[in-house]
mmCIF file of C-alpha atoms in Angstrom:
data_model
loop_
_atom_site.group_PDB
_atom_site.id
_atom_site.type_symbol
_atom_site.label_atom_id
_atom_site.label_comp_id
_atom_site.label_asym_id
_atom_site.label_seq_id
_atom_site.Cartn_x
_atom_site.Cartn_y
_atom_site.Cartn_z
ATOM 1 C CA MET L 1 -51.577 74.841 -28.975
ATOM 2 C CA PRO L 2 -49.090 77.700 -28.437
ATOM 3 C CA VAL L 3 -45.454 77.192 -29.394
ATOM 4 C CA GLN L 4 -42.919 77.050 -26.577
ATOM 5 C CA ILE L 5 -39.295 77.864 -27.337
ATOM 6 C CA PRO L 6 -37.129 75.187 -25.654
ATOM 7 C CA ASP L 7 -35.316 76.152 -22.461
ATOM 8 C CA ASP L 8 -32.324 74.557 -20.707
ATOM 9 C CA THR L 9 -34.571 71.919 -19.129
ATOM 10 C CA ASP L 10 -35.741 70.768 -22.570
ATOM 11 C CA PHE L 11 -32.182 70.494 -23.834
ATOM 12 C CA LEU L 12 -31.074 68.533 -20.762
ATOM 13 C CA SER L 13 -34.040 66.189 -21.163
ATOM 14 C CA PHE L 14 -33.127 65.610 -24.802
ATOM 15 C CA ARG L 15 -29.509 64.867 -23.865
ATOM 16 C CA ASP L 16 -30.684 62.363 -21.254
ATOM 17 C CA GLN L 17 -32.784 60.560 -23.880
ATOM 18 C CA CYS L 18 -29.786 60.319 -26.187
ATOM 19 C CA GLU L 19 -27.517 58.907 -23.493
ATOM 20 C CA SER L 20 -30.035 56.547 -21.868
ATOM 21 C CA GLN L 21 -30.154 52.851 -22.798
ATOM 22 C CA ASP L 22 -33.344 52.024 -20.886
ATOM 23 C CA GLY L 23 -36.181 50.874 -23.137
ATOM 24 C CA TRP L 24 -34.130 51.015 -26.329
ATOM 25 C CA VAL L 25 -33.643 47.961 -28.562
ATOM 26 C CA SER L 26 -30.591 47.752 -30.824
ATOM 27 C CA ARG L 27 -31.530 47.222 -34.478
ATOM 28 C CA TYR L 28 -28.125 47.813 -36.083
ATOM 29 C CA ASN L 29 -24.582 47.764 -34.684
ATOM 30 C CA LYS L 30 -21.752 47.717 -37.159
ATOM 31 C CA GLY L 31 -18.486 49.588 -37.248
ATOM 32 C CA SER L 32 -18.918 53.004 -35.669
ATOM 33 C CA VAL L 33 -22.714 53.181 -36.147
ATOM 34 C CA THR L 34 -25.468 51.986 -33.797
ATOM 35 C CA VAL L 35 -29.226 52.302 -34.353
ATOM 36 C CA TRP L 36 -31.862 51.770 -31.646
ATOM 37 C CA CYS L 37 -35.668 51.687 -31.832
ATOM 38 C CA ARG L 38 -38.266 52.315 -29.183
ATOM 39 C CA ASP L 39 -42.038 51.949 -29.357
ATOM 40 C CA GLU L 40 -43.732 54.627 -27.309
ATOM 41 C CA GLU L 41 -46.518 53.242 -25.143
ATOM 42 C CA CYS L 42 -48.897 56.141 -25.694
ATOM 43 C CA LYS L 43 -47.905 57.046 -29.258
ATOM 44 C CA SER L 44 -48.301 55.218 -32.539
ATOM 45 C CA VAL L 45 -45.059 56.652 -33.903
ATOM 46 C CA GLN L 46 -41.755 54.928 -33.216
ATOM 47 C CA LYS L 47 -38.698 56.690 -31.844
ATOM 48 C CA LEU L 48 -35.404 56.056 -33.577
ATOM 49 C CA LYS L 49 -31.964 56.833 -32.161
ATOM 50 C CA MET L 50 -28.606 56.655 -33.908
ATOM 51 C CA ARG L 51 -25.003 57.132 -32.838
ATOM 52 C CA ILE L 52 -21.800 57.435 -34.823
ATOM 53 C CA VAL L 53 -18.236 58.080 -33.675
ATOM 54 C CA CYS L 54 -16.582 60.613 -35.976
ATOM 55 C CA LYS L 55 -12.796 60.370 -36.005
ATOM 56 C CA ASP L 56 -10.795 63.295 -37.408
ATOM 57 C CA VAL L 57 -13.802 65.601 -36.972
ATOM 58 C CA THR L 58 -14.118 68.200 -34.226
ATOM 59 C CA ALA L 59 -17.407 68.757 -32.421
ATOM 60 C CA GLU L 60 -17.374 72.331 -33.716
ATOM 61 C CA THR L 61 -17.092 71.209 -37.353
ATOM 62 C CA LEU L 62 -19.964 68.750 -36.970
ATOM 63 C CA TYR L 63 -22.082 71.474 -35.371
ATOM 64 C CA ASP L 64 -21.347 73.786 -38.312
ATOM 65 C CA VAL L 65 -22.201 71.110 -40.897
ATOM 66 C CA LEU L 66 -25.608 70.451 -39.337
ATOM 67 C CA HIS L 67 -26.396 74.182 -39.368
ATOM 68 C CA ASP L 68 -25.029 75.194 -42.770
ATOM 69 C CA THR L 69 -27.965 74.978 -45.198
ATOM 70 C CA SER L 70 -25.782 76.058 -48.139
ATOM 71 C CA TYR L 71 -23.490 73.099 -47.569
ATOM 72 C CA ARG L 72 -26.386 70.720 -46.946
ATOM 73 C CA LYS L 73 -27.447 71.183 -50.549
ATOM 74 C CA LYS L 74 -24.080 69.672 -51.529
ATOM 75 C CA TRP L 75 -24.235 66.468 -49.487
ATOM 76 C CA ASP L 76 -27.869 65.700 -48.621
ATOM 77 C CA THR L 77 -28.970 63.992 -51.840
ATOM 78 C CA ASN L 78 -32.337 62.981 -50.361
ATOM 79 C CA MET L 79 -33.239 66.629 -49.870
ATOM 80 C CA ILE L 80 -35.452 68.396 -52.392
ATOM 81 C CA ASP L 81 -35.376 71.854 -50.816
ATOM 82 C CA THR L 82 -34.567 73.593 -47.555
ATOM 83 C CA PHE L 83 -34.624 77.218 -46.447
ATOM 84 C CA ASP L 84 -34.886 79.340 -43.332
ATOM 85 C CA ILE L 85 -38.177 81.201 -42.907
ATOM 86 C CA GLY L 86 -37.393 83.523 -40.015
ATOM 87 C CA ARG L 87 -35.849 83.868 -36.564
ATOM 88 C CA LEU L 88 -37.530 83.796 -33.181
ATOM 89 C CA THR L 89 -34.564 84.438 -30.856
ATOM 90 C CA VAL L 90 -30.770 84.408 -31.109
ATOM 91 C CA ASN L 91 -30.862 80.606 -30.932
ATOM 92 C CA ALA L 92 -34.228 79.659 -32.445
ATOM 93 C CA ASP L 93 -35.658 79.881 -35.951
ATOM 94 C CA VAL L 94 -38.297 78.393 -38.257
ATOM 95 C CA GLY L 95 -37.434 76.542 -41.447
ATOM 96 C CA TYR L 96 -38.717 74.368 -44.282
ATOM 97 C CA TYR L 97 -37.356 71.012 -45.440
ATOM 98 C CA SER L 98 -38.578 68.553 -48.087
ATOM 99 C CA TRP L 99 -37.169 65.183 -49.050
ATOM 100 C CA LYS L 100 -37.552 62.421 -51.633
ATOM 101 C CA CYS L 101 -39.333 59.169 -50.878
ATOM 102 C CA PRO L 102 -38.967 56.066 -53.066
ATOM 103 C CA THR L 103 -41.443 56.063 -55.961
ATOM 104 C CA PRO L 104 -44.446 55.541 -55.797
ATOM 105 C CA LEU L 105 -44.527 56.862 -52.208
ATOM 106 C CA LYS L 106 -45.288 60.572 -52.001
ATOM 107 C CA ASN L 107 -42.526 62.984 -51.051
ATOM 108 C CA ARG L 108 -42.671 64.521 -47.566
ATOM 109 C CA ASP L 109 -41.996 67.967 -46.148
ATOM 110 C CA PHE L 110 -41.773 69.731 -42.779
ATOM 111 C CA VAL L 111 -42.084 73.180 -41.280
ATOM 112 C CA THR L 112 -40.218 73.124 -37.971
ATOM 113 C CA MET L 113 -39.062 75.350 -35.157
ATOM 114 C CA ARG L 114 -35.408 74.675 -34.476
ATOM 115 C CA SER L 115 -33.418 75.666 -31.418
ATOM 116 C CA TRP L 116 -29.761 75.135 -30.600
ATOM 117 C CA LEU L 117 -27.477 75.414 -27.575
ATOM 118 C CA PRO L 118 -23.797 74.831 -26.769
ATOM 119 C CA LEU L 119 -23.781 73.169 -23.328
ATOM 120 C CA GLY L 120 -20.336 72.671 -21.834
ATOM 121 C CA ASN L 121 -18.464 70.409 -24.252
ATOM 122 C CA ASP L 122 -21.727 69.393 -25.918
ATOM 123 C CA TYR L 123 -23.727 70.940 -28.750
ATOM 124 C CA LEU L 124 -27.464 70.339 -29.092
ATOM 125 C CA ILE L 125 -29.949 71.065 -31.886
ATOM 126 C CA ILE L 126 -33.625 70.145 -31.486
ATOM 127 C CA ASN L 127 -36.773 70.781 -33.504
ATOM 128 C CA TYR L 128 -40.475 70.061 -33.672
ATOM 129 C CA SER L 129 -43.167 70.826 -36.226
ATOM 130 C CA VAL L 130 -45.091 74.093 -36.206
ATOM 131 C CA LYS L 131 -47.776 75.700 -38.346
ATOM 132 C CA HIS L 132 -46.803 78.921 -40.096
ATOM 133 C CA PRO L 133 -49.658 80.845 -41.780
ATOM 134 C CA GLU L 134 -47.612 81.529 -44.923
ATOM 135 C CA TYR L 135 -46.418 77.942 -45.401
ATOM 136 C CA PRO L 136 -49.454 75.616 -45.505
ATOM 137 C CA PRO L 137 -49.229 72.027 -46.820
ATOM 138 C CA LYS L 138 -48.320 71.790 -50.512
ATOM 139 C CA LYS L 139 -50.316 69.959 -53.153
ATOM 140 C CA ASP L 140 -47.683 67.415 -54.206
ATOM 141 C CA TYR L 141 -46.255 66.692 -50.748
ATOM 142 C CA VAL L 142 -47.409 64.946 -47.606
ATOM 143 C CA ARG L 143 -46.818 67.290 -44.653
ATOM 144 C CA ALA L 144 -45.036 65.122 -42.077
ATOM 145 C CA VAL L 145 -44.799 65.986 -38.383
ATOM 146 C CA SER L 146 -41.673 66.058 -36.241
ATOM 147 C CA LEU L 147 -42.804 65.341 -32.684
ATOM 148 C CA LEU L 148 -39.187 65.664 -31.552
ATOM 149 C CA THR L 149 -36.029 65.483 -33.613
ATOM 150 C CA GLY L 150 -32.525 66.546 -32.760
ATOM 151 C CA TYR L 151 -28.793 66.090 -32.540
ATOM 152 C CA LEU L 152 -26.396 65.769 -29.624
ATOM 153 C CA ILE L 153 -22.711 66.281 -30.400
ATOM 154 C CA GLN L 154 -20.171 65.289 -27.748
ATOM 155 C CA SER L 155 -16.478 66.104 -28.008
ATOM 156 C CA ASN L 156 -14.067 63.194 -27.577
ATOM 157 C CA GLY L 157 -10.982 65.379 -27.470
ATOM 158 C CA ALA L 158 -9.165 67.645 -29.885
ATOM 159 C CA ASN L 159 -10.125 65.892 -33.119
ATOM 160 C CA SER L 160 -12.927 63.400 -32.521
ATOM 161 C CA CYS L 161 -16.578 63.520 -31.531
ATOM 162 C CA THR L 162 -19.720 61.426 -31.154
ATOM 163 C CA LEU L 163 -23.006 62.304 -32.850
ATOM 164 C CA TYR L 164 -26.396 61.174 -31.565
ATOM 165 C CA TYR L 165 -29.468 61.645 -33.742
ATOM 166 C CA LEU L 166 -32.856 61.053 -32.132
ATOM 167 C CA THR L 167 -36.103 61.391 -34.043
ATOM 168 C CA GLN L 168 -39.798 60.758 -33.612
ATOM 169 C CA VAL L 169 -41.591 61.640 -36.833
ATOM 170 C CA ASP L 170 -45.154 60.982 -37.925
ATOM 171 C CA PRO L 171 -44.922 60.495 -41.722
ATOM 172 C CA ARG L 172 -48.723 60.971 -42.020
ATOM 173 C CA GLY L 173 -49.514 57.774 -43.769
ATOM 174 C CA SER L 174 -49.772 54.050 -43.196
ATOM 175 C CA LEU L 175 -46.381 53.071 -44.547
ATOM 176 C CA PRO L 176 -45.549 49.488 -45.535
ATOM 177 C CA LYS L 177 -43.672 47.457 -42.919
ATOM 178 C CA TRP L 178 -40.733 47.065 -45.307
ATOM 179 C CA VAL L 179 -40.269 50.850 -45.307
ATOM 180 C CA VAL L 180 -40.100 50.947 -41.503
ATOM 181 C CA ASN L 181 -37.600 48.063 -41.438
ATOM 182 C CA ARG L 182 -35.548 49.604 -44.229
ATOM 183 C CA VAL L 183 -35.187 52.862 -42.312
ATOM 184 C CA SER L 184 -33.595 51.242 -39.249
ATOM 185 C CA GLN L 185 -31.513 48.654 -41.108
ATOM 186 C CA PHE L 186 -30.331 50.644 -44.116
ATOM 187 C CA VAL L 187 -31.401 54.264 -44.451
ATOM 188 C CA ALA L 188 -30.451 55.387 -40.928
ATOM 189 C CA PRO L 189 -26.906 53.937 -40.901
ATOM 190 C CA LYS L 190 -26.256 55.300 -44.393
ATOM 191 C CA ALA L 191 -27.485 58.751 -43.364
ATOM 192 C CA MET L 192 -25.108 58.842 -40.387
ATOM 193 C CA LYS L 193 -22.162 57.802 -42.540
ATOM 194 C CA LYS L 194 -23.100 60.461 -45.078
ATOM 195 C CA ILE L 195 -23.011 63.168 -42.399
ATOM 196 C CA TYR L 196 -19.585 61.919 -41.303
ATOM 197 C CA LYS L 197 -18.230 62.076 -44.874
ATOM 198 C CA ALA L 198 -19.676 65.569 -45.263
ATOM 199 C CA CYS L 199 -17.857 66.670 -42.107
ATOM 200 C CA LEU L 200 -14.506 65.470 -43.436
ATOM 201 C CA LYS L 201 -14.930 67.631 -46.554
ATOM 202 C CA TYR L 202 -16.473 70.681 -44.878
ATOM 203 C CA PRO L 203 -13.358 72.644 -43.762
ATOM 204 C CA GLU L 204 -11.998 72.764 -47.318
ATOM 205 C CA TRP L 205 -15.424 73.667 -48.769
ATOM 206 C CA LYS L 206 -16.057 76.365 -46.182
ATOM 207 C CA ARG L 207 -12.716 78.051 -46.852
ATOM 208 C CA LYS L 208 -14.019 78.816 -50.357
ATOM 209 C CA HIS L 209 -17.595 79.736 -49.387
ATOM 210 C CA GLU L 210 -17.931 82.696 -47.014
ATOM 211 C CA PRO L 211 -15.607 81.203 -44.385
ATOM 212 C CA ASN L 212 -16.496 83.777 -41.737
ATOM 213 C CA LEU L 213 -20.277 83.526 -42.145
ATOM 214 C CA LYS L 214 -21.723 81.386 -39.348
ATOM 215 C CA PRO L 215 -24.895 83.065 -38.041
ATOM 216 C CA TRP L 216 -25.655 80.071 -35.811
ATOM 217 C CA ARG L 217 -22.515 81.025 -33.892
ATOM 218 C CA TYR L 218 -22.612 84.784 -34.388
ATOM 219 C CA PRO L 219 -26.206 86.076 -34.055
ATOM 220 C CA GLU L 220 -25.224 89.520 -35.319
ATOM 221 C CA GLN L 221 -24.743 87.920 -38.770
ATOM 222 C CA ASN L 222 -28.342 86.701 -38.885
ATOM 223 C CA THR L 223 -30.348 88.655 -41.471
ATOM 224 C CA LEU L 224 -33.540 86.566 -41.329
ATOM 225 C CA PRO L 225 -36.798 88.444 -40.698
ATOM 226 C CA CYS L 226 -38.084 88.257 -37.147
ATOM 227 C CA ILE L 227 -41.103 86.047 -36.442
ATOM 228 C CA ASN L 228 -43.460 86.522 -33.529
ATOM 229 C CA VAL L 229 -43.854 83.220 -31.704
ATOM 230 C CA ALA L 230 -47.529 84.100 -31.210
ATOM 231 C CA ASP L 231 -48.017 83.712 -34.985
ATOM 232 C CA LEU L 232 -47.061 80.031 -34.759
ATOM 233 C CA THR L 233 -48.961 77.042 -33.424
ATOM 234 C CA VAL L 234 -47.848 73.477 -32.797
ATOM 235 C CA GLN L 235 -48.537 71.289 -35.823
ATOM 236 C CA ARG L 236 -50.914 68.556 -34.702
ATOM 237 C CA ALA L 237 -50.649 65.383 -36.754
ATOM 238 C CA ASP L 238 -54.370 64.665 -36.603
ATOM 239 C CA SER L 239 -55.144 67.929 -38.404
ATOM 240 C CA LEU L 240 -53.272 66.795 -41.519
ATOM 241 C CA GLU L 241 -54.184 64.424 -44.337
ATOM 242 C CA ASN L 242 -53.406 60.795 -43.537
ATOM 243 C CA ILE L 243 -52.796 58.653 -46.628
ATOM 244 C CA ASP L 244 -52.633 54.877 -46.902
ATOM 245 C CA GLU L 245 -49.487 53.678 -48.670
ATOM 246 C CA SER L 246 -49.301 50.350 -46.835
ATOM 247 C CA GLY L 247 -50.039 48.396 -49.997
ATOM 248 C CA VAL L 248 -46.933 49.549 -51.859
ATOM 249 C CA SER L 249 -44.594 46.579 -52.356
ATOM 250 C CA GLU L 250 -40.833 46.845 -52.083
ATOM 251 C CA GLU L 251 -40.466 45.485 -55.615
ATOM 252 C CA LYS L 252 -42.607 48.300 -57.019
ATOM 253 C CA ALA L 253 -40.775 51.006 -55.134
ATOM 254 C CA GLN L 254 -38.081 52.670 -57.146
ATOM 255 C CA HIS L 255 -35.233 53.498 -54.753
ATOM 256 C CA HIS L 256 -33.334 56.588 -55.760
ATOM 257 C CA SER L 257 -29.745 56.240 -56.863
ATOM 258 C CA ASP L 258 -28.475 57.448 -53.493
ATOM 259 C CA ASP L 259 -29.364 54.040 -52.061
ATOM 260 C CA ASP L 260 -26.741 52.450 -54.282
ATOM 261 C CA GLU L 261 -23.850 54.466 -52.923
ATOM 262 C CA THR L 262 -21.055 52.573 -51.213
#
């Protein structure tokens, strides 16, 4: 299936999904964080949506944090590796991301096409999985599939914003039910709070690390090699290995130290 670079209609549709309450069931609501789940009728993969209100953080800062891969390596402790592969347009690129799963579950990775757009007072970033001929599945990872993942950032004034994170990911494997429950009740809220904390520290960090370099804002700074969209295809989940990890018990799973953060 050929890859389509998102247009304004796709971004507006994504924003509508973030803002809509219809069909969503609240799984977590505490403090400034809310998590909703939704079972898609025609898909076996659940959609998850999160929202956090970020006080003392501008929408622009949050947008920069989500884009800045150099800074992500400082705060995203679940990440193993991430890098940009190449650019498609001034607001679309292809990248790689891998992350740790609790032992003995296998670690996962993605190759995704990402696109971004400032829209009025909002900022949007969306991605979905693609196949790149030079980045096939790796031996020690399970290649997961992002059907649709993205962020909506809405400004609440001069120094506050709201972040929505919506994701529908096929992890390529029959995961235990405790893993699915743990994601909505524990992992997702903690991830949102971690992003918020990273935003509070970003301005000071950025002042010391190429403060004027923001290629997601200034396309002329982008030095990535150009990729022809015709060289990419949509990553179909059914073409990848599907492993059965449903028998792994929570007691046997070794949660990484990040889970113990306060």
